[in-house]
CSV table of C-alpha atoms in Angstrom, one decimal:
chain,number,residue,atom,x,y,z
A,334,MET,CA,17.1,12.9,-1.2
A,335,VAL,CA,19.0,14.6,-4.0
A,336,TYR,CA,16.8,16.3,-6.6
A,337,ARG,CA,17.2,19.4,-8.7
A,338,LYS,CA,14.2,21.5,-9.7
A,339,GLN,CA,14.4,24.4,-12.1
A,340,TYR,CA,11.6,26.8,-12.4
A,341,LYS,CA,10.8,28.2,-15.9
A,342,THR,CA,10.1,31.7,-14.6
A,343,ALA,CA,10.8,33.8,-11.5
A,344,SER,CA,7.0,34.5,-11.2
A,345,GLN,CA,6.3,30.7,-11.0
A,346,HIS,CA,8.8,30.5,-8.1
A,347,HIS,CA,7.1,33.3,-6.2
A,348,VAL,CA,3.6,31.8,-6.7
A,349,TYR,CA,4.7,28.5,-5.3
A,350,ARG,CA,6.6,30.1,-2.5
A,351,SER,CA,3.7,32.3,-1.3
A,352,LYS,CA,1.2,29.4,-1.7
A,353,LEU,CA,3.3,27.1,0.5
A,354,GLN,CA,3.9,29.8,3.1
A,355,SER,CA,0.2,30.6,3.5
A,356,LEU,CA,-0.6,27.0,3.9
A,357,PHE,CA,2.1,26.1,6.5
A,358,SER,CA,2.7,29.1,8.7
A,359,THR,CA,1.8,27.0,11.8
A,360,SER,CA,4.6,25.7,14.0
A,361,SER,CA,5.1,21.9,13.5
A,362,THR,CA,5.3,21.6,17.3
A,363,GLN,CA,1.5,21.9,17.5
A,364,PHE,CA,1.0,18.8,15.5
A,365,SER,CA,0.1,15.4,17.0
A,366,ASN,CA,-2.0,12.3,16.3
A,367,SER,CA,-2.9,11.4,12.7
A,368,TYR,CA,0.4,11.8,10.9
A,369,VAL,CA,1.1,12.7,7.4
A,370,PHE,CA,4.3,12.5,5.3
A,371,PHE,CA,5.7,15.6,3.7
A,372,ILE,CA,8.9,16.1,2.0
A,373,ILE,CA,9.0,19.5,3.5
A,374,PRO,CA,12.6,20.5,2.6
A,375,PHE,CA,11.8,19.4,-1.0
A,376,LEU,CA,8.9,21.8,-1.2
A,377,TYR,CA,10.2,24.5,1.1
A,378,TYR,CA,13.7,24.9,-0.3
A,379,CYS,CA,12.5,24.8,-3.8
A,380,LEU,CA,10.3,27.8,-3.0
A,381,GLN,CA,12.6,29.6,-0.5
A,382,TYR,CA,15.8,29.5,-2.5
A,383,GLY,CA,14.6,29.6,-6.1
A,384,TYR,CA,15.7,27.7,-9.1
A,385,GLN,CA,18.0,25.0,-7.8
A,386,CYS,CA,18.0,23.0,-4.6
A,387,TRP,CA,19.4,19.8,-3.0
A,388,PRO,CA,16.8,18.8,-0.5
A,389,GLU,CA,16.6,15.8,1.8
A,390,LEU,CA,13.7,13.3,2.1
A,391,VAL,CA,12.3,13.5,5.7
A,392,PRO,CA,9.0,12.6,7.4
A,393,PHE,CA,7.2,15.6,8.6
A,394,ALA,CA,5.5,16.0,12.0
A,395,PRO,CA,2.1,14.5,12.9
A,396,LEU,CA,-1.0,16.6,12.4
A,397,GLN,CA,-3.8,17.1,14.9
A,398,ASN,CA,-7.4,17.3,13.8
A,399,SER,CA,-7.9,20.5,15.8
A,400,SER,CA,-4.7,22.2,14.7
A,401,LEU,CA,-4.5,25.1,12.3
A,402,GLY,CA,-2.2,23.1,10.1
A,403,TYR,CA,-4.8,20.3,9.8
A,404,SER,CA,-7.4,22.8,8.6
A,405,ARG,CA,-5.1,23.9,5.8
A,406,LEU,CA,-4.5,20.3,4.6
A,407,PRO,CA,-7.4,20.1,2.1
A,408,SER,CA,-6.0,23.3,0.4
A,409,PHE,CA,-2.5,21.9,0.4
A,410,LEU,CA,-3.6,18.6,-1.1
A,411,ALA,CA,-5.3,20.4,-4.0
A,412,PHE,CA,-2.2,22.4,-4.4
A,413,ALA,CA,0.0,19.3,-4.2
A,414,ARG,CA,-2.0,17.4,-6.8
A,415,LYS,CA,-1.5,20.3,-9.3
A,416,THR,CA,2.3,20.4,-8.6
A,417,ARG,CA,2.6,16.7,-9.4
A,418,GLN,CA,2.4,17.8,-13.0
A,419,CYS,CA,5.4,20.0,-12.4
A,420,GLY,CA,7.5,17.2,-11.0
A,421,LEU,CA,7.1,18.2,-7.4
A,422,ILE,CA,5.0,15.2,-6.3
A,423,LYS,CA,5.7,11.5,-6.6
A,424,GLN,CA,4.0,8.4,-5.3
A,425,TYR,CA,5.7,5.2,-4.3
A,426,ILE,CA,3.7,2.0,-4.1
A,427,GLN,CA,5.7,-0.4,-1.9
A,428,VAL,CA,5.1,-4.1,-2.1
A,429,ARG,CA,6.7,-7.0,-0.3
A,430,HIS,CA,7.0,-10.2,-2.3
A,431,ALA,CA,4.5,-13.0,-1.7
A,432,GLN,CA,5.2,-16.0,0.5
A,433,GLY,CA,8.4,-17.8,-0.5
A,434,ILE,CA,9.4,-21.4,0.3
A,435,HIS,CA,12.0,-20.0,2.7
A,436,ASN,CA,9.4,-18.1,4.7
A,437,VAL,CA,7.5,-21.3,5.6
A,438,ASP,CA,10.4,-23.2,7.2
A,439,GLY,CA,12.2,-20.1,8.3
A,440,ASP,CA,9.2,-19.1,10.4
A,441,LYS,CA,9.5,-22.4,12.3
A,442,ASN,CA,13.3,-22.6,12.5
A,443,TYR,CA,15.5,-19.6,11.7
A,444,LYS,CA,18.4,-22.0,10.7
A,445,ALA,CA,16.3,-22.9,7.6
A,446,TYR,CA,17.5,-19.6,6.0
A,447,MET,CA,21.0,-21.1,5.9
A,448,SER,CA,19.9,-24.0,3.8
A,449,PRO,CA,21.2,-24.1,0.2
A,450,GLU,CA,17.9,-25.6,-0.9
A,451,TYR,CA,16.3,-22.2,-0.6
A,452,PHE,CA,18.7,-20.6,-3.0
A,453,ASP,CA,16.8,-17.8,-4.7
A,454,ALA,CA,13.6,-18.9,-3.2
A,455,HIS,CA,10.5,-19.1,-5.3
A,456,ILE,CA,6.8,-18.4,-4.4
A,457,THR,CA,4.7,-21.1,-2.7
A,458,PRO,CA,1.2,-22.1,-4.0
A,459,LEU,CA,-0.2,-20.0,-1.1
A,460,GLY,CA,2.1,-17.1,-2.3
A,461,TRP,CA,0.5,-17.3,-5.7
A,462,GLN,CA,-2.9,-17.0,-4.1
A,463,GLN,CA,-1.7,-13.9,-2.3
A,464,VAL,CA,-0.5,-12.5,-5.7
A,465,ASP,CA,-3.9,-13.2,-7.3
A,466,ASN,CA,-5.7,-11.4,-4.4
A,467,LEU,CA,-3.4,-8.4,-4.6
A,468,ARG,CA,-3.8,-8.2,-8.3
A,469,LYS,CA,-7.5,-8.2,-7.9
A,470,HIS,CA,-7.2,-5.4,-5.4
A,471,VAL,CA,-5.0,-3.1,-7.5
A,472,HIS,CA,-7.4,-3.4,-10.4
A,473,GLU,CA,-10.5,-2.9,-8.4
A,474,CYS,CA,-9.2,0.3,-6.7
A,475,GLY,CA,-7.9,1.7,-9.9
A,476,LEU,CA,-4.3,1.7,-8.9
A,477,ALA,CA,-3.2,-0.5,-11.8
A,478,LYS,CA,-4.2,2.2,-14.3
A,479,ARG,CA,-2.2,4.9,-12.5
A,480,ILE,CA,1.2,3.2,-12.1
A,481,ASP,CA,3.7,4.4,-14.6
A,482,LEU,CA,6.6,2.1,-13.8
A,483,VAL,CA,7.2,-1.1,-11.8
A,484,ILE,CA,10.6,-1.6,-10.1
A,485,THR,CA,11.5,-5.0,-8.9
A,486,SER,CA,14.4,-6.6,-7.0
A,487,PRO,CA,16.1,-9.2,-9.3
A,488,LEU,CA,15.3,-12.2,-7.3
A,489,LEU,CA,12.8,-14.9,-8.3
A,490,ARG,CA,10.2,-14.3,-5.7
A,491,THR,CA,10.0,-10.6,-6.4
A,492,LEU,CA,10.0,-11.0,-10.1
A,493,GLN,CA,7.1,-13.5,-9.8
A,494,THR,CA,5.2,-11.1,-7.5
A,495,ALA,CA,5.8,-8.1,-9.8
A,496,VAL,CA,4.6,-9.8,-13.0
A,497,GLY,CA,1.8,-11.6,-11.2
A,498,VAL,CA,0.4,-8.4,-9.6
A,499,PHE,CA,1.2,-5.7,-12.2
A,500,GLY,CA,1.6,-7.7,-15.5
A,501,GLY,CA,-0.9,-8.3,-18.3
A,502,ASP,CA,-3.4,-11.1,-18.6
A,503,GLY,CA,-2.8,-14.6,-19.9
A,504,TYR,CA,-0.3,-14.7,-22.7
A,505,THR,CA,-1.4,-15.7,-26.2
A,506,ASP,CA,1.5,-16.8,-28.4
A,507,ARG,CA,2.2,-14.3,-31.1
A,508,MET,CA,5.3,-13.1,-33.1
A,509,ASP,CA,5.2,-9.4,-32.2
A,510,VAL,CA,4.8,-9.7,-28.4
A,511,VAL,CA,7.0,-11.5,-25.8
A,512,PRO,CA,5.6,-12.7,-22.5
A,513,LEU,CA,6.5,-11.1,-19.2
A,514,MET,CA,6.8,-14.6,-17.7
A,515,VAL,CA,7.0,-17.9,-19.4
A,516,ALA,CA,4.8,-20.8,-18.3
A,517,ASN,CA,5.9,-22.6,-15.1
A,518,ALA,CA,8.7,-20.1,-14.4
A,519,GLY,CA,10.4,-21.1,-11.1
A,520,ASN,CA,8.3,-24.3,-10.9
A,521,SER,CA,5.2,-22.1,-10.4
A,522,GLY,CA,2.8,-24.2,-12.4
A,523,ARG,CA,1.4,-21.0,-13.7
A,524,ALA,CA,0.5,-20.1,-17.2
A,525,ALA,CA,2.5,-17.5,-19.1
A,526,ILE,CA,1.8,-13.8,-18.4
A,527,SER,CA,1.4,-11.2,-21.2
A,528,SER,CA,3.4,-8.0,-21.4
A,529,LEU,CA,0.5,-6.2,-23.1
A,530,ASN,CA,-1.6,-3.5,-21.3
A,531,CYS,CA,0.7,-3.1,-18.3
A,532,PRO,CA,3.4,-0.7,-17.1
A,533,PRO,CA,7.1,-1.5,-17.9
A,534,ILE,CA,8.8,-3.7,-15.3
A,535,VAL,CA,12.5,-2.9,-14.6
A,536,ALA,CA,14.8,-5.0,-12.4
A,537,VAL,CA,17.1,-2.9,-10.1
A,538,GLU,CA,19.9,-4.4,-8.0
A,539,LEU,CA,19.7,-1.6,-5.3
A,540,CYS,CA,16.4,-2.8,-3.8
A,541,ARG,CA,17.5,-6.3,-3.1
A,542,GLU,CA,17.1,-8.0,0.2
A,543,HIS,CA,19.7,-7.9,3.0
A,544,LEU,CA,22.8,-9.2,1.3
A,545,GLY,CA,25.0,-12.1,2.2
A,546,VAL,CA,25.1,-15.5,4.1
A,547,HIS,CA,21.4,-16.5,3.5
A,548,PRO,CA,21.2,-18.5,0.2
A,549,CYS,CA,17.6,-17.4,-0.3
A,550,ASP,CA,18.9,-13.9,-0.9
A,551,LYS,CA,21.4,-14.8,-3.5
A,552,ARG,CA,20.2,-14.3,-7.1
A,553,ARG,CA,20.9,-16.5,-10.1
A,554,ASN,CA,22.5,-15.3,-13.3
A,555,ILE,CA,20.6,-12.5,-15.1
A,556,SER,CA,20.7,-14.6,-18.3
A,557,ASP,CA,18.6,-17.2,-16.5
A,558,TYR,CA,16.0,-14.6,-15.5
A,559,GLN,CA,15.9,-13.2,-19.0
A,560,PHE,CA,14.8,-16.7,-20.3
A,561,LEU,CA,12.1,-16.9,-17.6
A,562,PHE,CA,10.9,-13.2,-17.8
A,563,PRO,CA,11.6,-12.2,-21.4
A,564,ALA,CA,9.8,-8.8,-21.3
A,565,VAL,CA,11.3,-7.6,-18.0
A,566,ASP,CA,14.0,-5.0,-18.4
A,567,PHE,CA,17.3,-6.2,-16.9
A,568,SER,CA,19.5,-3.6,-18.7
A,569,LEU,CA,20.3,-1.6,-15.5
A,570,ILE,CA,22.0,-4.6,-13.9
A,571,GLU,CA,25.7,-4.6,-14.7
A,572,SER,CA,26.8,-8.1,-14.0
A,573,ASP,CA,25.3,-11.4,-15.2
A,574,GLU,CA,26.6,-13.2,-12.1
A,575,ASP,CA,25.7,-12.2,-8.5
A,576,THR,CA,28.8,-10.2,-7.4
A,577,TRP,CA,27.0,-8.5,-4.5
A,578,TRP,CA,26.1,-11.5,-2.3
A,579,LYS,CA,28.9,-13.0,-0.1
A,580,ALA,CA,28.7,-16.4,1.5
A,581,ASP,CA,30.6,-15.3,4.7
A,582,VAL,CA,29.7,-11.6,5.0
A,583,ARG,CA,26.3,-10.3,6.0
A,584,GLU,CA,25.4,-6.7,5.2
A,585,THR,CA,25.1,-4.5,8.3
A,586,LYS,CA,21.8,-2.8,9.0
A,587,GLU,CA,23.5,0.6,8.3
A,588,GLU,CA,24.7,-0.6,4.9
A,589,VAL,CA,21.2,-1.8,4.0
A,590,ALA,CA,19.8,1.6,5.0
A,591,ALA,CA,22.5,3.5,3.0
A,592,ARG,CA,21.7,1.3,0.0
A,593,GLY,CA,18.1,2.1,0.5
A,594,GLN,CA,18.8,5.9,0.5
A,595,LYS,CA,20.9,5.5,-2.7
A,596,PHE,CA,17.9,3.7,-4.2
A,597,LEU,CA,15.5,6.5,-3.3
A,598,ASN,CA,17.9,9.1,-4.7
A,599,TRP,CA,17.9,7.1,-8.0
A,600,LEU,CA,14.1,7.0,-8.0
A,601,TRP,CA,14.0,10.8,-8.1
A,602,THR,CA,15.9,10.8,-11.4
A,603,ARG,CA,13.0,8.9,-13.0
A,604,LYS,CA,10.5,10.9,-14.9
A,605,GLU,CA,7.6,8.7,-13.8
A,606,LYS,CA,5.2,10.1,-11.2
A,607,GLU,CA,3.7,6.9,-9.7
A,608,ILE,CA,6.1,4.0,-9.2
A,609,ALA,CA,5.5,0.6,-7.8
A,610,ILE,CA,8.4,-1.1,-6.0
A,611,VAL,CA,8.4,-4.8,-5.4
A,612,THR,CA,11.0,-5.7,-2.9
A,613,HIS,CA,11.7,-7.3,0.5
A,614,SER,CA,10.9,-7.0,4.2
A,615,GLY,CA,14.4,-6.3,5.4
A,616,PHE,CA,15.2,-3.8,2.7
A,617,LEU,CA,11.9,-1.9,3.4
A,618,PHE,CA,12.3,-2.0,7.2
A,619,HIS,CA,15.9,-0.6,7.3
A,620,THR,CA,15.3,2.0,4.6
A,621,LEU,CA,12.1,3.3,6.2
A,622,SER,CA,13.7,3.1,9.7
A,623,ALA,CA,16.5,5.5,8.6
A,624,LEU,CA,13.9,7.9,7.1
A,625,GLY,CA,11.9,7.9,10.3
A,626,ASN,CA,14.8,8.9,12.6
A,627,ASP,CA,13.4,12.4,13.1
A,628,CYS,CA,9.8,11.4,13.5
A,629,HIS,CA,7.8,11.2,16.7
A,630,PRO,CA,8.5,7.7,18.2
A,631,LEU,CA,4.9,6.7,17.6
A,632,VAL,CA,5.1,7.7,13.9
A,633,LYS,CA,8.3,5.9,13.4
A,634,LYS,CA,6.9,2.8,15.0
A,635,GLU,CA,4.0,2.9,12.6
A,636,ILE,CA,6.0,3.4,9.4
A,637,CYS,CA,8.6,0.9,10.3
A,638,LYS,CA,6.3,-2.1,10.9
A,639,HIS,CA,7.5,-5.2,9.0
A,640,PHE,CA,5.6,-5.8,5.8
A,641,ALA,CA,3.4,-8.9,5.5
A,642,ASN,CA,3.8,-11.1,2.4
A,643,CYS,CA,2.2,-9.3,-0.5
A,644,GLU,CA,1.3,-6.2,1.6
A,645,LEU,CA,1.0,-3.0,-0.3
A,646,ARG,CA,1.6,0.5,1.2
A,647,SER,CA,1.5,3.9,-0.5
A,648,MET,CA,4.1,6.6,0.3
A,649,VAL,CA,3.8,10.0,-1.3
A,650,ILE,CA,5.2,13.4,-0.6
A,651,VAL,CA,1.8,14.0,1.0
A,652,ASP,CA,0.6,10.7,2.3
A,653,ARG,CA,-3.2,11.0,1.8
A,654,SER,CA,-3.8,7.6,3.5
A,655,MET,CA,-2.7,9.0,6.9
A,656,ILE,CA,-4.3,12.5,7.0
A,657,GLY,CA,-7.3,11.3,9.1
A,658,PHE,CA,-10.2,12.4,6.8
A,659,ASP,CA,-9.4,10.7,3.5
A,660,PRO,CA,-8.6,7.0,4.3
A,661,SER,CA,-6.5,5.2,1.7
A,662,THR,CA,-8.3,3.1,-0.9
A,663,THR,CA,-5.2,1.5,-2.2
A,664,ASN,CA,-3.3,0.1,0.9
A,665,TYR,CA,-3.6,-3.7,1.1
A,666,PRO,CA,-3.0,-5.7,4.3
A,667,GLY,CA,-1.3,-8.7,2.6
A,668,LYS,CA,-1.1,-12.3,3.8
A,669,ILE,CA,-4.4,-13.3,2.1
A,670,PRO,CA,-4.6,-16.3,2.5
A,671,SER,CA,-2.7,-16.2,5.7
A,672,GLY,CA,0.6,-18.1,5.9
A,673,LEU,CA,4.0,-18.2,7.6
A,674,ASP,CA,6.2,-15.3,6.6
A,675,LEU,CA,8.9,-14.7,9.1
A,676,PRO,CA,11.4,-12.2,7.5
A,677,SER,CA,15.1,-13.2,7.4
A,678,ASP,CA,16.0,-10.0,9.3
A,679,VAL,CA,13.9,-11.1,12.3
A,680,VAL,CA,15.8,-14.3,12.1
A,681,ASP,CA,19.1,-12.4,12.5
A,682,GLU,CA,17.7,-10.8,15.7
A,683,LYS,CA,16.6,-14.1,17.2
A,684,ALA,CA,20.0,-15.6,16.5
A,685,ASN,CA,21.8,-12.8,18.4
């Protein structure tokens, strides 16, 4: 992951370098069991080589409760929380969209994903219940107050999920405020959603679902979305029409992963520290699979599990949800209420 960090003073550099070296002098080969994510090159190269660096995002080794490295984790976490203020730590909240109409029939018959009637599929009534339950969770655990920015794929089901989970309360018509979502957007039967008291929501093309062939993954014109979601920021999308989706060409898994890496690189240019990303199962699976290539196989298996509908997972430079002694209070299992949610990428595998 490309990122440039400049230290204000040489003394600041030496303080960070010595702190990190004292915390992680143990060989990573000793680590096993409860794993934790570190962007080690990001931290290490910044400290080792001074004022500028071009590190890569990689998952670090697992940690064992009895290892020396594990005993240093509490000190490192305290250090990491402080360095967030210096731009060294970011947290990503990853959310898969709620159940869409294509998920229901696609779970029964993979050929349903080829049906034109599922063009830019919207959320089902059960999907909206999943949105309501996730919204309740992010407010009860305090996550809603910490998120600085929400990034969403520009498809109807992700836009509905993003505004439903992270948007404001019910919209009251007034001249100085536009709604995040108008009433009954996408045949939802839902009331309008306010843009007050919520983080900004920005649509980004890079985090779209696996492109091509499946009509459910083709978006409509941005001008149509702007009418349905007036307060969502679509300014980063260059074309009104969908020029990325091809009816006869399906993106390869490698191309999805490369697009995911490009998206993560772009995220590091953002000033915000805690960012929620509302996206798709296939995009998350292939992006995280590429990041987990140098993990232990058990670790990779864990991080590459397909997301359930409306599942939320946190990924940070130090993933506190996986360190064994401080379980996450923000992760959410999704699929509540339970419903069919077969991802289109699984469909591709069954078809082959």
